[in-house]
XYZ file of C-alpha atoms in Angstrom:
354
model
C -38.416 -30.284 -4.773
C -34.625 -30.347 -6.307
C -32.269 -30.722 -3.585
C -29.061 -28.455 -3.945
C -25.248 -30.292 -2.608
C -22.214 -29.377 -3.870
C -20.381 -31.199 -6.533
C -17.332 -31.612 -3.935
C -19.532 -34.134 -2.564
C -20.352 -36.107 -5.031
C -16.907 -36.602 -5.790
C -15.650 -37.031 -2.542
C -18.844 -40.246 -2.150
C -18.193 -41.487 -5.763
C -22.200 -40.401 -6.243
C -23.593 -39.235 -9.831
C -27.054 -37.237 -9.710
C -29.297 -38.286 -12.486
C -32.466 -36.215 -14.010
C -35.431 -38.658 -14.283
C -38.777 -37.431 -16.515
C -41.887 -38.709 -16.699
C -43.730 -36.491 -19.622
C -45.187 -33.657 -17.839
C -44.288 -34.278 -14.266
C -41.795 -32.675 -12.115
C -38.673 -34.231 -13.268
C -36.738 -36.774 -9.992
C -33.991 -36.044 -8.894
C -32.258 -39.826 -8.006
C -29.048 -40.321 -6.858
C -26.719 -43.286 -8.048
C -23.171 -45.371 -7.433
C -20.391 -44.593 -10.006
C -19.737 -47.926 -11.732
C -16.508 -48.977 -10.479
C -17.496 -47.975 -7.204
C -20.672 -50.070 -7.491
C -18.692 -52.602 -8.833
C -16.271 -52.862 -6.310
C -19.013 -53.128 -3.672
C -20.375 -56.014 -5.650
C -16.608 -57.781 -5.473
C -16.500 -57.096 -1.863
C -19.752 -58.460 -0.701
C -20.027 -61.966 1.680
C -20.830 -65.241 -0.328
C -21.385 -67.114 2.625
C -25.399 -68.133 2.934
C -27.731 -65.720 5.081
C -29.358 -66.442 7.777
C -33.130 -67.862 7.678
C -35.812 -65.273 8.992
C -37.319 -66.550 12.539
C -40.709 -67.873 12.531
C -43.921 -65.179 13.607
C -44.751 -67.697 16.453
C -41.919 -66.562 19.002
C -41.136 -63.993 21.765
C -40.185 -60.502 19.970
C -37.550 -60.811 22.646
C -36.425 -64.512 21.097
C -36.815 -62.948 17.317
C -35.021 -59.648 17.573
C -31.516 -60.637 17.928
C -32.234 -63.229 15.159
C -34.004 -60.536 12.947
C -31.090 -58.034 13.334
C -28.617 -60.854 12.254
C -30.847 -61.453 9.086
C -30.819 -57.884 8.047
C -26.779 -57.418 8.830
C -26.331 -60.170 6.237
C -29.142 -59.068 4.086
C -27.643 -55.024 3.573
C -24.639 -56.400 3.380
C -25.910 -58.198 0.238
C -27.921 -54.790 -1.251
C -26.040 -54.689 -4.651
C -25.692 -58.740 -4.662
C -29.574 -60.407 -4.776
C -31.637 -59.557 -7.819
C -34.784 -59.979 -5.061
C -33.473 -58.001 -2.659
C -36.837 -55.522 -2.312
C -38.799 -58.380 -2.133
C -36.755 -59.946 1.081
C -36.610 -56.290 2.598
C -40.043 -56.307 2.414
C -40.565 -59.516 3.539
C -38.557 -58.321 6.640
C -40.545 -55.566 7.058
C -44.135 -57.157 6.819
C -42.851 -59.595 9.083
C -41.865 -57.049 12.013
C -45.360 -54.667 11.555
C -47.178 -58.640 11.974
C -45.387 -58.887 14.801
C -46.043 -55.526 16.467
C -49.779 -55.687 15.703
C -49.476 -58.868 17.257
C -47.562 -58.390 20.365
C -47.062 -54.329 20.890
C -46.107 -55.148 24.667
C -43.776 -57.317 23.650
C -41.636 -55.896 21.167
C -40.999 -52.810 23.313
C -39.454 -55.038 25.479
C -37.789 -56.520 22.800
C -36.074 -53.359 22.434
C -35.798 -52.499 25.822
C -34.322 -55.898 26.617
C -31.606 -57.275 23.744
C -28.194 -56.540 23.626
C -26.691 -55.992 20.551
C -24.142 -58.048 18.656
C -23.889 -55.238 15.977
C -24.876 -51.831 16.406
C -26.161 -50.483 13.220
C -28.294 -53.534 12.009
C -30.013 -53.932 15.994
C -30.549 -50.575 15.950
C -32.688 -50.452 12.701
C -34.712 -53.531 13.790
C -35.513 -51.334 16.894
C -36.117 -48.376 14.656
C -38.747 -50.285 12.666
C -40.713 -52.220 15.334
C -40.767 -48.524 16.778
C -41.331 -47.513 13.530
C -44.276 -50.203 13.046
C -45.916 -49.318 16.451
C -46.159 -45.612 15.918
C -47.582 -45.981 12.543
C -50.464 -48.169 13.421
C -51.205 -45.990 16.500
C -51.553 -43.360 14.450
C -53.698 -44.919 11.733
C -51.543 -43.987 9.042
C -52.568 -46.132 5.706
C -50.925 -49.375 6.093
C -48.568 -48.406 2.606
C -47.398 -45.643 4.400
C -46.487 -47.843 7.842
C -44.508 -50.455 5.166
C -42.657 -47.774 3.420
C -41.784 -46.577 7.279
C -40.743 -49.025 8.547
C -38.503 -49.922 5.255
C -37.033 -47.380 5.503
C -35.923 -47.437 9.238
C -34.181 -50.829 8.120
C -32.445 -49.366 4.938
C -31.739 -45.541 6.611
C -27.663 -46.315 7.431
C -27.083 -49.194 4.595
C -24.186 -47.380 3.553
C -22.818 -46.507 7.066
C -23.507 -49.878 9.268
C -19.832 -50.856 9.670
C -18.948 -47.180 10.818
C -21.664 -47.324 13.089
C -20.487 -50.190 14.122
C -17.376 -49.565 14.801
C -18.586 -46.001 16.582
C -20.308 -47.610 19.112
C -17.652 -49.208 20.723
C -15.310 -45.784 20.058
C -14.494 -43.471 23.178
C -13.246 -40.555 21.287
C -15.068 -38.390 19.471
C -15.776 -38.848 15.736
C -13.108 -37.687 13.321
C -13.330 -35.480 10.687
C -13.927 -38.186 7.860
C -16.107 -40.544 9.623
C -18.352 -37.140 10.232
C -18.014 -36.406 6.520
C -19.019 -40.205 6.185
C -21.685 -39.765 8.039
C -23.381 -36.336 6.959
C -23.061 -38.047 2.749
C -24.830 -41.644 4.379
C -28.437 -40.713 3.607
C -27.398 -39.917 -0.354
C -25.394 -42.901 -0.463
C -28.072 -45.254 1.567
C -30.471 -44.205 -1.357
C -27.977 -44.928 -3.865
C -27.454 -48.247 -2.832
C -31.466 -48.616 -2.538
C -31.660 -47.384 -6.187
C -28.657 -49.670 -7.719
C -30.712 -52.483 -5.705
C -34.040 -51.931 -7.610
C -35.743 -49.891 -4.536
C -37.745 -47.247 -6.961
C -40.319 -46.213 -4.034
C -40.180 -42.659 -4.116
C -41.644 -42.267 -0.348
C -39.125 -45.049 0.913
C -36.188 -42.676 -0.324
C -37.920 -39.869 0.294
C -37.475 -40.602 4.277
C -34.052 -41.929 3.829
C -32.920 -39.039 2.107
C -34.356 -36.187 4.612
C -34.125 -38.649 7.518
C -31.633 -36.288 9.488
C -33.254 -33.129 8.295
C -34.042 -31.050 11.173
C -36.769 -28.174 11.032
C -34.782 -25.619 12.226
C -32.788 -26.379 8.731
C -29.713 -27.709 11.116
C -30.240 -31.080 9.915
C -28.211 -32.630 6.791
C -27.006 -32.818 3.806
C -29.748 -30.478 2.469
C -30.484 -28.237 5.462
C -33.937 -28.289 4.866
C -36.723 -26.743 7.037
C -39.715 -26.511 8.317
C -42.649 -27.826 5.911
C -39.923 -28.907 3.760
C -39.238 -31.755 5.502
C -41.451 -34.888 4.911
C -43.244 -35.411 7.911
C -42.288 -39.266 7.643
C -38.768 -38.244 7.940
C -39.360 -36.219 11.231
C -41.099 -39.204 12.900
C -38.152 -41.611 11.307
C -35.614 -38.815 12.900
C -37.568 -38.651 16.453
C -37.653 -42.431 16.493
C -34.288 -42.741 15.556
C -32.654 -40.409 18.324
C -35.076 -42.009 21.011
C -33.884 -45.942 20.355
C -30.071 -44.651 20.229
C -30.358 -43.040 23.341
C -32.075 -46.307 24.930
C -29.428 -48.245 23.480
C -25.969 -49.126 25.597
C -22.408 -47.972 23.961
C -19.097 -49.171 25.540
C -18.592 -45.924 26.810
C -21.993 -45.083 28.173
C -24.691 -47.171 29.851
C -28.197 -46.212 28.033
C -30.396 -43.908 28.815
C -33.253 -44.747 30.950
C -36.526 -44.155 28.593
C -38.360 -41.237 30.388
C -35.297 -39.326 30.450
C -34.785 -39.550 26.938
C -38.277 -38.938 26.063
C -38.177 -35.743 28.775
C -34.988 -34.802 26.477
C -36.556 -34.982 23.274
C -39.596 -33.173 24.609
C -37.201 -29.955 25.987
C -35.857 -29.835 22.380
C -32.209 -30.958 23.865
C -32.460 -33.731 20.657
C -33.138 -30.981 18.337
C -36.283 -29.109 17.089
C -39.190 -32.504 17.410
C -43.262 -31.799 16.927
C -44.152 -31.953 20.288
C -47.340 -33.842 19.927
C -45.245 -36.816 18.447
C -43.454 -36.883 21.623
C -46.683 -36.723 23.818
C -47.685 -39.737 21.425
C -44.072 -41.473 21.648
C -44.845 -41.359 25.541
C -48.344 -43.166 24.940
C -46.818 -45.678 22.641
C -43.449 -46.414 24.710
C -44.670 -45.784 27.887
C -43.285 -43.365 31.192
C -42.281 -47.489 32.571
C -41.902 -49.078 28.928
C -42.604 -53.004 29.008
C -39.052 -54.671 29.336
C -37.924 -52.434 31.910
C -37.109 -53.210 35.652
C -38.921 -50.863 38.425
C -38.712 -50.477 42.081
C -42.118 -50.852 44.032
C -43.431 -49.125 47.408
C -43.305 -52.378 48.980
C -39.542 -53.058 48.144
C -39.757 -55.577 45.446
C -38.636 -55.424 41.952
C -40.239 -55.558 39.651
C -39.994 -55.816 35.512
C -42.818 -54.066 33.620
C -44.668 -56.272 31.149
C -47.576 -54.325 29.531
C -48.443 -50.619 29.298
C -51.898 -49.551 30.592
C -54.304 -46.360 29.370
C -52.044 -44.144 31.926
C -48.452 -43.984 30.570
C -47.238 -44.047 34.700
C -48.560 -47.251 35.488
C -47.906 -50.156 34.197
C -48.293 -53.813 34.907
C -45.463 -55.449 36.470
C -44.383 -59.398 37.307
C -42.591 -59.098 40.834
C -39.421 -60.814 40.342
C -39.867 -63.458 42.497
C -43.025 -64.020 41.589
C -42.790 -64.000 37.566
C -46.426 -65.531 37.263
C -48.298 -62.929 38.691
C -49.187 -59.481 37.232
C -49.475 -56.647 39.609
C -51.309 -53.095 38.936
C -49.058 -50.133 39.811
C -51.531 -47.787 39.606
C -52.629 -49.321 43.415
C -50.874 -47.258 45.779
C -49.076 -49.863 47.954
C -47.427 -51.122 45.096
C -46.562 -47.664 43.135
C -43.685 -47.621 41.165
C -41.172 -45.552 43.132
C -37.984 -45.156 40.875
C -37.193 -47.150 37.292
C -33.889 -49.386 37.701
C -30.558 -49.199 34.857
C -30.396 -53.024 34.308
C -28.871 -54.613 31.089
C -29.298 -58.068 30.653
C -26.813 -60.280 28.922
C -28.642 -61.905 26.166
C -27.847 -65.683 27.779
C -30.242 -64.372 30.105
C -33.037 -63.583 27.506
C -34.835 -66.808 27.758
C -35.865 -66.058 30.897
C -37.649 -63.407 29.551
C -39.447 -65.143 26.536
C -42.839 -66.829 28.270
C -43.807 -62.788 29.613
C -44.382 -61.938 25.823
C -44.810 -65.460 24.479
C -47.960 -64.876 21.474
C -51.369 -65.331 22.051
């Protein structure tokens, strides 16, 4: 399919569309960086080392703040390392080990860490998310990776906007929404300067805010036109913001936002992928904090078969695991608590790895 912008665009993002053919095939349409613009990115770039990738054998709720720092230093680098598909993919073979591993625990990974920067926590909760859904759903293990690489490349282009949005109480101006409807064509430039040439990866980065009532952007696709991957990277992608704190709003507790994406308040989402969001997250997700019949509170540690009851650890008695599905000790309303990430270890032994 050729995707159809206009050239005011282009110009405006300092983008150049190029024609790719491969003998008889439908010719690609790829989008790339003007040279001085590239160039300029390249100048502009950190030189100070990254930091090392955390080890398999800790807490998701120890390794995600770590992991987000990684890939803030890593996207900032995109144009700068010759291997920088190999790291991303290191990255992202690294987070669907861990959520094979320990699917309890890195929902409450994302349920539990505060950010330091928006836009790079926000994809590391995108693509455990990401990573969880896929191998729930059996989707070939290719298709998971180029998923979940995806959810950590989607806003390349955009992080220090986002960034800077989340802690904004106004509304966004005109040019940071301009900004932000060109990010998916420039987030695939950037992947294509880089040496990303996986045509599913920028497939879902490209269509990743496509909507299927063709309200999405910057193509206004619809319908069957938009990858399914894309969809469930869009779904995923509205969920974990919503879960996720700004300065001028606490987040939203998870069953609301699910309930909200189910009543189409999110936009037009397949329904069945939020019925199987609900299995995957959970009504209670593990990481959040509960109120029992008996009084005490609770914080849920793993999901069970039935999405509305969980198994909890009292919280003065963090040893023990307690069924809510018994009726004396039935979860009675879910509790708004952030915890400051000084606090996180704390947290670490209920998801340590088997």
């Amino acid at each position: 399919m050729r995707f159809s912008l206009p050239d005011s665009l282009y110009i405006h993002n300092r983008l150049v569309e190029v024609t790719v053919r491969h003998g008889a095939q439908e010719p690609e349409q790829h989008f790339r960086l003007t040279d001085k613009f590239k160039q300029s990115l390249i100048e502009d770039a950190p030189t100070r080392p990254i930091p090392a990738l955390p080890p398999t054998s800790i807490s998701p709720v120890q390794a995600v703040p770590n992991l987000a720092d990684y890939l803030r230093a890593l996207n900032q680098r995109v144009l700068v390392f010759s291997d920088y598909r190999e790291r991303l993919m290191e990255l992202a073979n690294l987070l669907i080990e861990m959520a094979g591993s320990q699917p309890d625990g890195v929902i409450a990974a994302i349920m539990l860490c505060p950010y330091r920067h928006y836009a790079a926590h926000h994809a590391i909760n995108c693509a455990l998310l990401a990573a969880r859904v896929g191998q729930s759903y059996g989707l070939p293990s290719a298709d998971t990776e180029q998923l979940v690489c995806a959810a950590l490349t989607m806003n390349v282009s955009s992080a220090s906007l986002q960034d800077s949005m989340a802690s904004q109480q106004a509304e966004p101006s005109t040019a940071q929404r301009q900004t932000l409807h060109a990010h998916p064509l420039l987030s695939s430039a950037l992947l294509r300067e880089a040496g990303v040439d996986d045509v599913l990866w920028h497939t879902i980065v490209l269509l990743h805010h496509e909507k299927k009532n063709g309200r999405g952007y910057p193509f206004s696709l619809a319908g069957e036109d938009v990858e399914p991957l894309a969809h469930l990277l869009h779904a995923l992608d509205l969920v974990t913001a919503k879960m996720m704190p700004r300065t001028y709003r606490a987040r939203m507790k998870p069953k609301q936002a699910l309930g909200e994406l189910y009543a189409g308040k999110m936009g037009e989402i397949d329904p069945e992928l939020v019925s199987h969001l609900v299995k995957v997250i959970g009504i209670y997700p593990p990481g959040s904090f509960v109120e029992l019949a008996d009084g005490n509170r609770a914080i849920v540690v793993n999901i069970t078969a039935n999405a509305a009851t969980p198994r909890v650890a009292p919280q003065t008695r963090p040893a023990e695991r307690i069924d809510t599905a018994q009726e004396c000790f039935r979860i009675v309303k879910s509790l708004n608590i952030q915890v400051e990430e000084r606090y996180l270890p704390l947290f670490y032994r209920l998801w340590s790895p088997t």
